[in-house]
One Martini backbone bead per residue (centre of mass of N, CA, C, O) as a GRO file, in nm:
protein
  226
    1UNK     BB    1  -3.822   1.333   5.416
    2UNK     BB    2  -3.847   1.415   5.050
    3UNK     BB    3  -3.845   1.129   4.969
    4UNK     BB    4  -3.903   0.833   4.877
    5UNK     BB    5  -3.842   0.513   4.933
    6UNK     BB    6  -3.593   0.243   4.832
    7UNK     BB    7  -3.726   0.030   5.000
    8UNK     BB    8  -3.817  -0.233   5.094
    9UNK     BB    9  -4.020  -0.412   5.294
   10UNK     BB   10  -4.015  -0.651   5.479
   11UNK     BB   11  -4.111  -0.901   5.298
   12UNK     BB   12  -4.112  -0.749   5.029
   13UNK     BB   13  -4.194  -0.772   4.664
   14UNK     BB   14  -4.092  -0.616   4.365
   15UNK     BB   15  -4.232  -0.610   4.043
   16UNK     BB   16  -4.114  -0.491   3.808
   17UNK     BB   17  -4.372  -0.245   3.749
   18UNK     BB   18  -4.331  -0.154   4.042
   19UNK     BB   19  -4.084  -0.051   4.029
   20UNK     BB   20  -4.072   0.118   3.799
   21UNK     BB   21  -4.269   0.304   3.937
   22UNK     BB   22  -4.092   0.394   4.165
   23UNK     BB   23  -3.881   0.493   3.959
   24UNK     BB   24  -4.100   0.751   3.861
   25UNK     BB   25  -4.133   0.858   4.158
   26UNK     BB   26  -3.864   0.978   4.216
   27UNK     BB   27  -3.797   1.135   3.982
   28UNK     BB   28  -4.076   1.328   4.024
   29UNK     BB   29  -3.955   1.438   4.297
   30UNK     BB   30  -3.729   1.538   4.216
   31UNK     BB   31  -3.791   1.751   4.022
   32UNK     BB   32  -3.973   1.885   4.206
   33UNK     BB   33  -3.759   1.992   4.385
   34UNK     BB   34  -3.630   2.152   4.194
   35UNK     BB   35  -3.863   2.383   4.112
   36UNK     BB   36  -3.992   2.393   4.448
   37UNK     BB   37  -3.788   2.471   4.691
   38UNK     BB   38  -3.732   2.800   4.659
   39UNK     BB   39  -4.042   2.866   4.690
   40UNK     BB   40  -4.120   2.733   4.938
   41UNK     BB   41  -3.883   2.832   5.145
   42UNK     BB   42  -3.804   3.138   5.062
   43UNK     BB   43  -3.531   3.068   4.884
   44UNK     BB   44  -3.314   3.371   4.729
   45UNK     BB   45  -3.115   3.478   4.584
   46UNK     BB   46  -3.238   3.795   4.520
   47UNK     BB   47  -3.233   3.810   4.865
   48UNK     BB   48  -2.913   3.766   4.896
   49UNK     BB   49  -2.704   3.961   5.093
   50UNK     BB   50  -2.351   4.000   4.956
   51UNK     BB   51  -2.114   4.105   5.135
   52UNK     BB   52  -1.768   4.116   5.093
   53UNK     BB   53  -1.756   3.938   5.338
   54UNK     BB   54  -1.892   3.700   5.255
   55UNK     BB   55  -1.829   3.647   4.967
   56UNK     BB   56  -1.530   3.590   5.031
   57UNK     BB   57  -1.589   3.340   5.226
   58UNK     BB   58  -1.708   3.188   5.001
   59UNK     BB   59  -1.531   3.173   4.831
   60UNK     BB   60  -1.282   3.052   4.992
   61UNK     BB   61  -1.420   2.761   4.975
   62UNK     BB   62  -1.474   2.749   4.668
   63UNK     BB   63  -1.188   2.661   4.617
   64UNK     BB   64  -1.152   2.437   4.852
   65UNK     BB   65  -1.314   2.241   4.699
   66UNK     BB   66  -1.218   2.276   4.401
   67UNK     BB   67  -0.910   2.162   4.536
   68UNK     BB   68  -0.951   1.860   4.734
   69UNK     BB   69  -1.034   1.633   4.616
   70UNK     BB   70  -1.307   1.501   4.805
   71UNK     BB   71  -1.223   1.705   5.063
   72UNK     BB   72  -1.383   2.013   5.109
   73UNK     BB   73  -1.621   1.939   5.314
   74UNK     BB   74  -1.568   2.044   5.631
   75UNK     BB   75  -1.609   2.227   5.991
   76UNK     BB   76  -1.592   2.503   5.876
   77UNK     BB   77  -1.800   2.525   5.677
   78UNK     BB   78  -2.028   2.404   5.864
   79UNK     BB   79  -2.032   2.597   6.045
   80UNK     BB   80  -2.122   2.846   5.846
   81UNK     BB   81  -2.370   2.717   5.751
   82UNK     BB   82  -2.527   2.683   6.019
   83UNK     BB   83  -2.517   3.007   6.071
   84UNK     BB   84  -2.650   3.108   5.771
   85UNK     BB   85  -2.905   2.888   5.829
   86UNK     BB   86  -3.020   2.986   6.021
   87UNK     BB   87  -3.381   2.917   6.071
   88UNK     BB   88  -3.350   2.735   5.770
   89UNK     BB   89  -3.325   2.413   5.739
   90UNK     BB   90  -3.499   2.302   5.466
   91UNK     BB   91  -3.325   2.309   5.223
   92UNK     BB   92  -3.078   2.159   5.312
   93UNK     BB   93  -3.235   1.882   5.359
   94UNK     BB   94  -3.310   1.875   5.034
   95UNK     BB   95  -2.998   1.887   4.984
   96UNK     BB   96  -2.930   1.598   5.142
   97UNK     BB   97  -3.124   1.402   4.940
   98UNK     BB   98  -3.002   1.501   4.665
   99UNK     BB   99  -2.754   1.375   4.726
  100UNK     BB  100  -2.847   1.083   4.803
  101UNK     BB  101  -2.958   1.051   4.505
  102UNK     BB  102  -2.684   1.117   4.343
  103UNK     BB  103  -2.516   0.844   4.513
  104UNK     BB  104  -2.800   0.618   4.526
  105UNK     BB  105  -2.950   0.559   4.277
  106UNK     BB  106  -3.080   0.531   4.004
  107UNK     BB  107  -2.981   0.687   3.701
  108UNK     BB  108  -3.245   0.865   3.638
  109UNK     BB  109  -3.229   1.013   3.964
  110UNK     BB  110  -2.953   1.122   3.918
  111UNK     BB  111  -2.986   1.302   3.709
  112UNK     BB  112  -3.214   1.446   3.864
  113UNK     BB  113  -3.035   1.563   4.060
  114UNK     BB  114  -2.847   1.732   3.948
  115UNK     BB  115  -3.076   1.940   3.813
  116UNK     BB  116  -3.207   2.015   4.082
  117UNK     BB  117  -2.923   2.131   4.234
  118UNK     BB  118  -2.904   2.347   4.005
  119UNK     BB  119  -3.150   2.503   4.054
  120UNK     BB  120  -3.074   2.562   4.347
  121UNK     BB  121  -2.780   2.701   4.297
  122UNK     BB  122  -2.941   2.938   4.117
  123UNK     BB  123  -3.147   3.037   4.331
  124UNK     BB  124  -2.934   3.032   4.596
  125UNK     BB  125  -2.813   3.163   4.826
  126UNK     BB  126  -2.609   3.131   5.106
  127UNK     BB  127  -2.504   2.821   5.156
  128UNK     BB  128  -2.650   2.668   4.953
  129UNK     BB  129  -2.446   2.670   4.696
  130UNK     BB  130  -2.208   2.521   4.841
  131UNK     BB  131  -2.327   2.260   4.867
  132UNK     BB  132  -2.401   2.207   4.600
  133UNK     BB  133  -2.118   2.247   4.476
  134UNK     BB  134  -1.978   2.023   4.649
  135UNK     BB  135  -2.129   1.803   4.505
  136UNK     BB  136  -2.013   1.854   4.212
  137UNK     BB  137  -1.729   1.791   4.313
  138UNK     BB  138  -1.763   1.468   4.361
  139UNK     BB  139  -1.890   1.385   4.152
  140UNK     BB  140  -1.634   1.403   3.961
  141UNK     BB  141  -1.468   1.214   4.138
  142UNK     BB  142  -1.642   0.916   4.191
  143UNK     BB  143  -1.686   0.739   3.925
  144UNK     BB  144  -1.999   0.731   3.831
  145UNK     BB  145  -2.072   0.945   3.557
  146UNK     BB  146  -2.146   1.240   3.623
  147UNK     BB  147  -1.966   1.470   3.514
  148UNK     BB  148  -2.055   1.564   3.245
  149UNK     BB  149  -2.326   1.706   3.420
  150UNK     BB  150  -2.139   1.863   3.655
  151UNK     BB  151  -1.929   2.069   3.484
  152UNK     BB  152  -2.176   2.305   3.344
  153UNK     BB  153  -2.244   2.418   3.705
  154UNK     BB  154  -1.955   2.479   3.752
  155UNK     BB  155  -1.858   2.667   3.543
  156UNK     BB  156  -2.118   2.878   3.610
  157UNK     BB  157  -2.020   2.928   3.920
  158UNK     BB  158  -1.757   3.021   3.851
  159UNK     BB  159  -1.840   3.266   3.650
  160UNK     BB  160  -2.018   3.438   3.867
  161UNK     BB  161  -1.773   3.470   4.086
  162UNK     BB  162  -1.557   3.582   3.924
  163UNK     BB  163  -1.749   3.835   3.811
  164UNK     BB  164  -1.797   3.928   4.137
  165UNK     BB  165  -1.510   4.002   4.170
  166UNK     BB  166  -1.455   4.221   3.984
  167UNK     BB  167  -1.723   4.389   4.033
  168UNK     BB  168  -1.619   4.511   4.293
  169UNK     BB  169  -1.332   4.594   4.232
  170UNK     BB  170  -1.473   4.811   4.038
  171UNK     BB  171  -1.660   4.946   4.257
  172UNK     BB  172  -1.364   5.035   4.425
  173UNK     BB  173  -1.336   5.266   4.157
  174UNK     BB  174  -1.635   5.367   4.103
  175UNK     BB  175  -1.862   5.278   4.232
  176UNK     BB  176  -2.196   5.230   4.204
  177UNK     BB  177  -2.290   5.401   4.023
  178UNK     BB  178  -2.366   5.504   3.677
  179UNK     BB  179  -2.411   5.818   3.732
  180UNK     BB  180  -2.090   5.823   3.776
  181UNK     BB  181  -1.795   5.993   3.658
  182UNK     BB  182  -1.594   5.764   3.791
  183UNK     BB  183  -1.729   5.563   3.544
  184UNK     BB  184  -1.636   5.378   3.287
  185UNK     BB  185  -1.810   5.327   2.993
  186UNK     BB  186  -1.649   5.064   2.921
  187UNK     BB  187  -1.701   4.911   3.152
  188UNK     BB  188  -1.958   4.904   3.210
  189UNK     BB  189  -2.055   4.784   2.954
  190UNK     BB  190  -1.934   4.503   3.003
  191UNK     BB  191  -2.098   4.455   3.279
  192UNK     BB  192  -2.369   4.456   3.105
  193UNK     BB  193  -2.296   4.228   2.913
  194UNK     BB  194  -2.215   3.991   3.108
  195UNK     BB  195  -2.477   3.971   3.284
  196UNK     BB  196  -2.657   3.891   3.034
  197UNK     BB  197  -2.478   3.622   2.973
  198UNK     BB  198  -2.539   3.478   3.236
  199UNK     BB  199  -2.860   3.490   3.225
  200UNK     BB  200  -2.865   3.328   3.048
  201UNK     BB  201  -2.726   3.051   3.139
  202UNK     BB  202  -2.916   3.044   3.344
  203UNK     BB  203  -3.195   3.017   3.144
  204UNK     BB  204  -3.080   2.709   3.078
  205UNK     BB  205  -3.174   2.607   3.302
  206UNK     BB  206  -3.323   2.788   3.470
  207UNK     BB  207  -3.560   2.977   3.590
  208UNK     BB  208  -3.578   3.332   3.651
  209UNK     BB  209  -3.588   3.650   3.761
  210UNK     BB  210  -3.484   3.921   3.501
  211UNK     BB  211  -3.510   4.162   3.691
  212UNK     BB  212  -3.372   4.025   3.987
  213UNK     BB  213  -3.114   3.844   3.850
  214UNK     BB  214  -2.783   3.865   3.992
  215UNK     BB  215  -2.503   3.715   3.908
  216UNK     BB  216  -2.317   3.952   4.086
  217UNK     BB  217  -2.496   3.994   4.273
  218UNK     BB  218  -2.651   4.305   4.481
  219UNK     BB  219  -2.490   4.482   4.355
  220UNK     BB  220  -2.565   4.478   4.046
  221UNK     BB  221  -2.831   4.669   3.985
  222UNK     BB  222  -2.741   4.897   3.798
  223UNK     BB  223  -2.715   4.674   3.532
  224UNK     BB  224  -3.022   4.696   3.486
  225UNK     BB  225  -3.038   5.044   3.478
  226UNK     BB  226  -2.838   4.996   3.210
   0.00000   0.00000   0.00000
């Protein structure tokens, strides 16, 4: 477990000071696995090359997440996911802990749950981002108050996906270069300013590196260098 025990030893009783300790050291755990969760764990959006075809098979996942009304990670999710997460077990399982404590802890360790997994969900690819996705659409569904708080990771997770569906379909009509004549200078003018706007979005949750994250994908590296 990545998270302190939030239950007490049978047998033993905490004192009221104990308790607010206890769950001040809860909330500062949750907060620390937000922060330092990809960093250490050396899992990466803007090293994880998503071509076509997984973006894809990820891509219509995470409509049919957003679309199941709280039934939406299934079988197939699940085998997907733990063959792209071959060998790298670690990262889904803080994510598997913040999901518990999102859904299950004391009200302000809840709300640092979401906070840690919209950062987890925005500094990593896939399936880790689909996890937290799938997490975050749960709880708008489950009534139990979080509804506003992960409504804005949900959006802003859609506007990525929508934007690297465009800019793809853009790729397949203009090629990858932006020095290729075959590229509309207003089409790309377009993607250059939507970049910004998205990892700006994203500046307003957590760090990332503004040189190396790429919100609509490894492909569009280009937009960088217009």
């Amino acid at each position: 477990r990545m998270l302190p025990p939030r239950h007490k030893p049978r047998g033993a009783a905490l004192d009221p000071s104990e308790r607010a300790a206890e769950q001040r050291l809860e909330r500062t755990a949750v907060w620390f696995l937000g922060e330092n969760a990809n960093f250490a764990t050396g899992e990466f959006a803007w090293a994880d090359v998503r071509d076509a075809q997984k973006f894809a098979r990820f891509s219509e996942f995470r409509q049919r997440v957003a679309s199941a009304r709280g039934a939406g990670w299934d079988d197939e999710m699940e085998a997907a996911a733990r063959e792209e997460a071959a060998g790298r077990p670690l990262l889904g399982s803080v994510i598997r802990d913040l999901q518990t404590c999102a859904l299950t802890a004391e009200w302000g360790s809840r709300l640092e749950s979401v906070s840690a997994l919209s950062k987890i969900a925005l500094r990593s690819g896939e399936p880790f981002r689909l996890q937290c996705y799938s997490t975050f659409i749960s709880l708008t569904q489950a009534n139990i108050g979080l509804t506003a708080v992960a409504a804005p990771i949900i959006d802003l997770l859609d506007q990525m996906s929508e934007a690297q569906e465009k800019f793809m379909k853009a790729m397949a009509v203009y090629g990858q270069s932006p020095d290729s004549s075959h590229w509309d200078p207003d089409v790309l003018a377009q993607f250059v300013r939507l970049h910004a706007q998205l990892l700006a979005k994203v500046d307003a949750f957590c760090f990332v590196p503004p040189t190396l994250y790429l919100p609509m994908g490894s492909g569009s590296a280009m937009l960088q260098r217009s």
